[in-house]
XYZ file of C-alpha atoms in Angstrom:
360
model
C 56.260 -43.944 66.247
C 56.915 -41.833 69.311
C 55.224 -41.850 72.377
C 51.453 -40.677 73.058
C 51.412 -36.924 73.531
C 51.669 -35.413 76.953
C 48.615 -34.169 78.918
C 50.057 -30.775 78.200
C 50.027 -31.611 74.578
C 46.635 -33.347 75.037
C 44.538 -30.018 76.453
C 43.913 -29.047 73.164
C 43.444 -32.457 70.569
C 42.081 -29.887 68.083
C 45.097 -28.509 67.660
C 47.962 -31.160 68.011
C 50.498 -31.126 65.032
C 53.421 -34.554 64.637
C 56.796 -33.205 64.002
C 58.463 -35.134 60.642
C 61.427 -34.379 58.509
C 61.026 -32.122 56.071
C 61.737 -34.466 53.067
C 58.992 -36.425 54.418
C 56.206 -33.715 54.077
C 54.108 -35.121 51.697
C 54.094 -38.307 52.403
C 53.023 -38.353 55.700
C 50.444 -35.903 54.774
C 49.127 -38.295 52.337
C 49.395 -41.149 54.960
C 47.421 -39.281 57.435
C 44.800 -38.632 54.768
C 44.538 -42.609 54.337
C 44.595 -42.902 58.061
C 41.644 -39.916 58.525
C 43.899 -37.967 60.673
C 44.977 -35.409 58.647
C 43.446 -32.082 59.857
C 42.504 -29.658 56.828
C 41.557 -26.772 58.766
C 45.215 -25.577 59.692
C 48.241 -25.363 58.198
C 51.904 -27.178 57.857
C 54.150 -25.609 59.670
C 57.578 -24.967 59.961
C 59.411 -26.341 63.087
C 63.426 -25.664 63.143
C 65.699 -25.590 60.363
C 64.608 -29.003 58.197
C 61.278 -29.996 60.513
C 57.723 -29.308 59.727
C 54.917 -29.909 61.990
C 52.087 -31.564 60.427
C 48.411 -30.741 61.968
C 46.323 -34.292 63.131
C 43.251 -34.802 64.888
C 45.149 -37.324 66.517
C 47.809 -39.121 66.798
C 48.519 -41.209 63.843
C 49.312 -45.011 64.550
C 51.243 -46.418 60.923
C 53.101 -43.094 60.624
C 56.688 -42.305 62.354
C 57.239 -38.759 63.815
C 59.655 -37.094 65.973
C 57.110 -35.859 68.698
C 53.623 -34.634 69.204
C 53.440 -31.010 69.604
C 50.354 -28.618 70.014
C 49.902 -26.254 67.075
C 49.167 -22.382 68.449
C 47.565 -19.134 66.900
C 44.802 -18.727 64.273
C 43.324 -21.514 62.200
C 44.684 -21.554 58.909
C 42.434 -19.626 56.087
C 41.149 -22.648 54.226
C 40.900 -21.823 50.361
C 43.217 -19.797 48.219
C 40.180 -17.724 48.075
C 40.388 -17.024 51.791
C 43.833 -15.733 51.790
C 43.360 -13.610 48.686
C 40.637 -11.596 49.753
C 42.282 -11.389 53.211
C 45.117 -9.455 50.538
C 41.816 -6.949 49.712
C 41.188 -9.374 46.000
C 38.049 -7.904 44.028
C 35.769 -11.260 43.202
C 36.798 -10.644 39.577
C 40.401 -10.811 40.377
C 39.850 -13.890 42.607
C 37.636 -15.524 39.699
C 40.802 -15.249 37.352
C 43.242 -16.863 40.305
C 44.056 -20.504 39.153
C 41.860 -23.032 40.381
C 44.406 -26.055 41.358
C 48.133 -26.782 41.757
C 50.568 -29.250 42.559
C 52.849 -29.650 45.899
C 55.840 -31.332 44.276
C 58.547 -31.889 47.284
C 59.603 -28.828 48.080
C 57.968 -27.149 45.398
C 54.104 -25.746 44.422
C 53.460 -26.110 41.248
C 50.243 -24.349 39.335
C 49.487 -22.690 36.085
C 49.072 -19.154 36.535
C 46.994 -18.359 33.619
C 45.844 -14.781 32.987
C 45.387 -14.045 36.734
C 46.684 -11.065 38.010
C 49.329 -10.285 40.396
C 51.194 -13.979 40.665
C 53.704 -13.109 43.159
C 51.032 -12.233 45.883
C 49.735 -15.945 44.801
C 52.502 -17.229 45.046
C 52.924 -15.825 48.565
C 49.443 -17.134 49.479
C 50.056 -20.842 48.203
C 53.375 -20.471 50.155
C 51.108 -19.360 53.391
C 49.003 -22.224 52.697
C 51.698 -25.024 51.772
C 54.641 -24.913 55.044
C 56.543 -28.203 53.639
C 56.849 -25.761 50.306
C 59.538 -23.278 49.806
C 58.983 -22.353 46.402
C 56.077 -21.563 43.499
C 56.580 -22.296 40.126
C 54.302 -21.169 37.206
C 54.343 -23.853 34.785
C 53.912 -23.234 31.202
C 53.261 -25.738 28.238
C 55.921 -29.163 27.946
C 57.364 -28.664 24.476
C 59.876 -30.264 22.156
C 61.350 -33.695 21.736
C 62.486 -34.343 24.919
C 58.772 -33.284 26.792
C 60.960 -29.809 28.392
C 58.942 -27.481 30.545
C 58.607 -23.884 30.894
C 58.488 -22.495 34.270
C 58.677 -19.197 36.006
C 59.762 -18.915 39.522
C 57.032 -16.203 40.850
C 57.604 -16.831 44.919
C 59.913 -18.363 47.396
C 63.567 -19.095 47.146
C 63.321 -20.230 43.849
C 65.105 -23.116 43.824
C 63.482 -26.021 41.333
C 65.195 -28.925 42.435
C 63.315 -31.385 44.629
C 62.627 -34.659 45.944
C 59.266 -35.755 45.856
C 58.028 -39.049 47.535
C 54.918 -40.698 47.031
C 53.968 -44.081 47.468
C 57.495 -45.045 49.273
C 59.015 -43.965 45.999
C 61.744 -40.811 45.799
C 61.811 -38.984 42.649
C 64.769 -36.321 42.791
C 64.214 -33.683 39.667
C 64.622 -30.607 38.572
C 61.302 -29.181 37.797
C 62.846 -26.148 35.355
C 64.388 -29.451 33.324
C 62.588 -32.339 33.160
C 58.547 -32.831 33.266
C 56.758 -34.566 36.487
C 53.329 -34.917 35.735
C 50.997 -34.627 39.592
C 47.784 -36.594 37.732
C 49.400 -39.890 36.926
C 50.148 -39.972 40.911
C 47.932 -43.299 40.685
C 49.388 -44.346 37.631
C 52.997 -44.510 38.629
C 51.588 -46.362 42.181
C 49.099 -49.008 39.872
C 52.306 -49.938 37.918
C 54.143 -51.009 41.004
C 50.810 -53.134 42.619
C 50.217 -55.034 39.368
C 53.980 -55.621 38.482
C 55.025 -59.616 38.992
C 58.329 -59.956 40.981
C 61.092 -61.201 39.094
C 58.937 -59.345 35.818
C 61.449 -58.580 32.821
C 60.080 -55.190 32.013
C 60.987 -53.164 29.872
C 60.134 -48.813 29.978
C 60.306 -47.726 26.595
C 59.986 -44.320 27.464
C 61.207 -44.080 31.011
C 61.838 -40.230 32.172
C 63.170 -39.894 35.431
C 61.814 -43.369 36.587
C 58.124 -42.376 37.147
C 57.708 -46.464 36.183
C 60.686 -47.910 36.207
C 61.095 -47.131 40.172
C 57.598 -48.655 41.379
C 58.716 -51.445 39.234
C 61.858 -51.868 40.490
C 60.996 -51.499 43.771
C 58.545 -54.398 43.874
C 61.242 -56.585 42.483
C 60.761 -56.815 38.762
C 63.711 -56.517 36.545
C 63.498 -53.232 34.412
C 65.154 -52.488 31.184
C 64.784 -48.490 31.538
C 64.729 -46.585 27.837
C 65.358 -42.372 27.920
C 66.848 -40.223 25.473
C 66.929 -37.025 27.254
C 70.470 -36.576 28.631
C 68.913 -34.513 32.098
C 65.913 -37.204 33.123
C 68.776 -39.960 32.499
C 70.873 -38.449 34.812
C 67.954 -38.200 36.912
C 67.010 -42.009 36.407
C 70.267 -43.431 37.492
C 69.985 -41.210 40.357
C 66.760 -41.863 41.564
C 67.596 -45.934 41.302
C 70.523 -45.458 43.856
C 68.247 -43.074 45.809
C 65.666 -46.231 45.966
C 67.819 -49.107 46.540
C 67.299 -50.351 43.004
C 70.282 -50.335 40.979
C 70.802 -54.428 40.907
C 66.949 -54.245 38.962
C 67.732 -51.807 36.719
C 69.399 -51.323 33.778
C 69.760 -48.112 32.036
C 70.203 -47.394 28.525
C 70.291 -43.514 27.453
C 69.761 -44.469 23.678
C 66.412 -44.246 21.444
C 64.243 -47.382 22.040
C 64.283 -48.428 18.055
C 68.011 -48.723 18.834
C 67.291 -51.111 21.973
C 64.965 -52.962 20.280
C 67.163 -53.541 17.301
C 70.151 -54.989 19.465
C 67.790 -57.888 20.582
C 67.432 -56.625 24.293
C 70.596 -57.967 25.142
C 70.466 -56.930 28.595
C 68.273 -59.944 29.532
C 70.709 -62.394 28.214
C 69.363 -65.524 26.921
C 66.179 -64.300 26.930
C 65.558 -61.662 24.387
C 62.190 -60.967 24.518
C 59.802 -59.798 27.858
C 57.229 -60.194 29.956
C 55.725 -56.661 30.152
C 56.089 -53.423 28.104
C 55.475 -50.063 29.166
C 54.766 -47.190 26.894
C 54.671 -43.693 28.522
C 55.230 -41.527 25.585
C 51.723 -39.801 24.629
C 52.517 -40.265 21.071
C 54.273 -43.689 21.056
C 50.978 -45.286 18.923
C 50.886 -42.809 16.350
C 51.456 -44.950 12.560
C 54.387 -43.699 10.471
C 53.856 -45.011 7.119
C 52.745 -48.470 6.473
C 53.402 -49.118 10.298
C 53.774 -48.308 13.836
C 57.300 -46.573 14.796
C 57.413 -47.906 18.180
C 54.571 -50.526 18.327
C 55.743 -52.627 16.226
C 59.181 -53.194 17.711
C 57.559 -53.434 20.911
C 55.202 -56.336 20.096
C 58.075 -57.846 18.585
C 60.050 -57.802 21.790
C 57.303 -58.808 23.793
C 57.221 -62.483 25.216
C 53.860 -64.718 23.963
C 51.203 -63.502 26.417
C 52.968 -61.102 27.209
C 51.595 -57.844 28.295
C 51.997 -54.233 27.093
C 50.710 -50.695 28.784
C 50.051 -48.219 26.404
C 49.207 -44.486 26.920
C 47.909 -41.830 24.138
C 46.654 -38.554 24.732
C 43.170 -39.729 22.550
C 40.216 -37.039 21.585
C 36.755 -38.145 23.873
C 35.098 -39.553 20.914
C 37.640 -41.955 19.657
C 38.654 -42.740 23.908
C 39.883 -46.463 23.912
C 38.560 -47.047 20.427
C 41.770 -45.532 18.627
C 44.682 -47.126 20.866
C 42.869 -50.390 20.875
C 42.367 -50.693 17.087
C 46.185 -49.323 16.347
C 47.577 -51.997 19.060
C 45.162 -54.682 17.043
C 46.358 -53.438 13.680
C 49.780 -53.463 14.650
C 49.559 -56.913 16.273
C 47.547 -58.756 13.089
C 50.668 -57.847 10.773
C 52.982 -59.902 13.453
C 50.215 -62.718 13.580
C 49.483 -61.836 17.093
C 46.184 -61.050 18.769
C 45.068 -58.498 21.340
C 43.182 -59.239 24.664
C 42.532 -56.085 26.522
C 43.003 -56.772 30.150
C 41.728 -53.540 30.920
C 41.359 -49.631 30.203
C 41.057 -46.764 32.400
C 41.584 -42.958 31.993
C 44.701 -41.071 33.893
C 43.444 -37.512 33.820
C 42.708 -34.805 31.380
C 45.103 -33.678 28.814
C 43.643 -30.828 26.689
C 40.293 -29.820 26.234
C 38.593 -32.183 24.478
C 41.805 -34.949 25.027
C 41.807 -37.531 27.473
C 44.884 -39.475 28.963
C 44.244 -43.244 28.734
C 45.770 -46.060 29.517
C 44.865 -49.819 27.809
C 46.646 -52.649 29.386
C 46.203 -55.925 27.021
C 48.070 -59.281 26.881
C 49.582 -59.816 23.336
C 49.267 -63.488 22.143
């Protein structure tokens, strides 16, 4: 941490900003949230060629910076509202602007919709968002390998990033693979409830939104992805964190894992924990479970397995719970649900769950 500001700095607390790395943007904003410092009423800043100053109330005391500097000119316009009808927006126009969106490292994310005029969105978001240097419209993930559509509509347009959250670096490509903002809690619950010394294994592991948290609180992670780009990404992203000697990498589909015996844990074949990230991964083919069953089958007695499904409201817990059951009864296993909690909204009328039960 560096020293306390200066009394020049101090003459004004309302408006004193900490200086941090670029790369570090959203993470110390998020710490300073935790910490009640963060100061919502003005704006990141930039501050030299790979700085941004970050506005406090005062001085944080658990986050590094560079120096304590004193923010000048007008208070930031607060809403995306604000900064549109500073642009001369009709309320109809502003009613169709989108509603929320994602700071992603370097880049904002959001759904553009129907509303008009993107680019001078995009220019407002970019106003609003210093630590961003890009805005993406995102369209709908499609195909096999979860791909997104996005449109570059402000900024220098360049969709590769590191985001960090939690301690965690995820480098991606945002116009290539998928990174999903609402499971932010998700990827940090995996690494708080995660045994050290764990023999995981992801089933459906992306870029290492799972795997790293894992990883990184010392479990030993079998890491399962078929798409060539988030592979690339995943082996990246373990040197980037530090945790290439607990991870092991397979680009391969998981039947094809799971047939081989999980060799990569030697004598021991079978795990400890299961994660299963794919949306889809409970869906029944035929007289069984595609990817259930081979994943009960792998997992150690007592074991326990994470699954997510994208589940219509009425059937929420209900239909993941009775296919793990179902699944489990033709192995002569039995489900205890630990727990089950809802991620975020997936379509309208679709939630994103998550149960978490111990297979005996």
């Amino acid at each position: 941490m560096a020293d306390s500001p200066t009394s020049a700095e101090a003459e004004s607390t309302d408006a004193l900003a900490i200086v941090v790395a670029k790369l570090r943007a959203q993470d110390v904003i998020d710490a300073a949230q935790d910490e009640g410092v963060y100061d919502a009423d003005r704006s990141v800043t930039e501050h030299g060629a790979d700085a941004v100053a970050i506005p406090v109330t005062a001085p944080p005391e658990t986050i590094s910076y560079r120096e304590v500097v004193r923010q000048v000119g007008e208070p930031r316009l607060r809403t995306l509202e604000d900064h549109l009808r500073e642009r001369g927006w009709s309320d109809r126009e502003i009613d169709a602007a989108p509603g929320s969106w994602a700071v992603i490292g370097s880049v904002v994310l959001v759904e553009m919709g129907d509303a008009p005029r993107p680019e001078e969105i995009g220019d407002a978001l970019l106003t609003m968002h210093g630590e961003a240097d890009t805005v993406l419209s995102r369209g709908p993930i499609s195909g096999t390998h979860r791909e997104p559509d996005v449109t570059v509509v402000a900024g220098e347009g360049d969709t590769r990033t590191v985001h960090r959250e939690h301690g965690i670096e995820y480098g991606l490509d945002l116009s290539e693979v998928m990174f999903s903002p609402g499971n932010k809690a998700e990827r940090a619950r995996m690494g708080e409830i995660v045994d050290a010394d764990d023999r995981v294994l992801d089933m459906f592991a992306g870029i290492g939104y799972f795997t790293l948290p894992m990883a990184d609180a010392g479990a030993k992670v079998v890491a399962v992805e078929h798409n060539p780009t988030a592979f690339e990404f995943l082996l990246e992203n373990a040197m980037r964190n530090g945790v290439t000697d607990r991870v092991q990498a397979y680009r391969a589909d998981n039947r094809d894992v799971l047939g081989e015996g999980l060799d990569a844990f030697g004598d021991a074949p079978t795990v400890d924990r299961i994660v299963m990230g794919y949306y889809d991964a409970t869906e029944p083919d035929g007289d069984g479970y595609t990817y259930l069953d081979p994943a009960i089958a792998a997992l150690e007695p007592g074991g326990t397995i994470h699954v997510h499904e994208a589940t219509p409201e009425p059937l929420t817990f209900d239909r993941p719970i009775e296919r793990l059951e179902d699944a489990a009864s033709t192995q002569g296993r039995s489900v205890d649900v630990l727990e089950t909690h809802r991620v975020k909204g997936y379509s309208e009328g679709v939630v994103h769950v998550v149960v978490d039960a111990r297979i005996e």
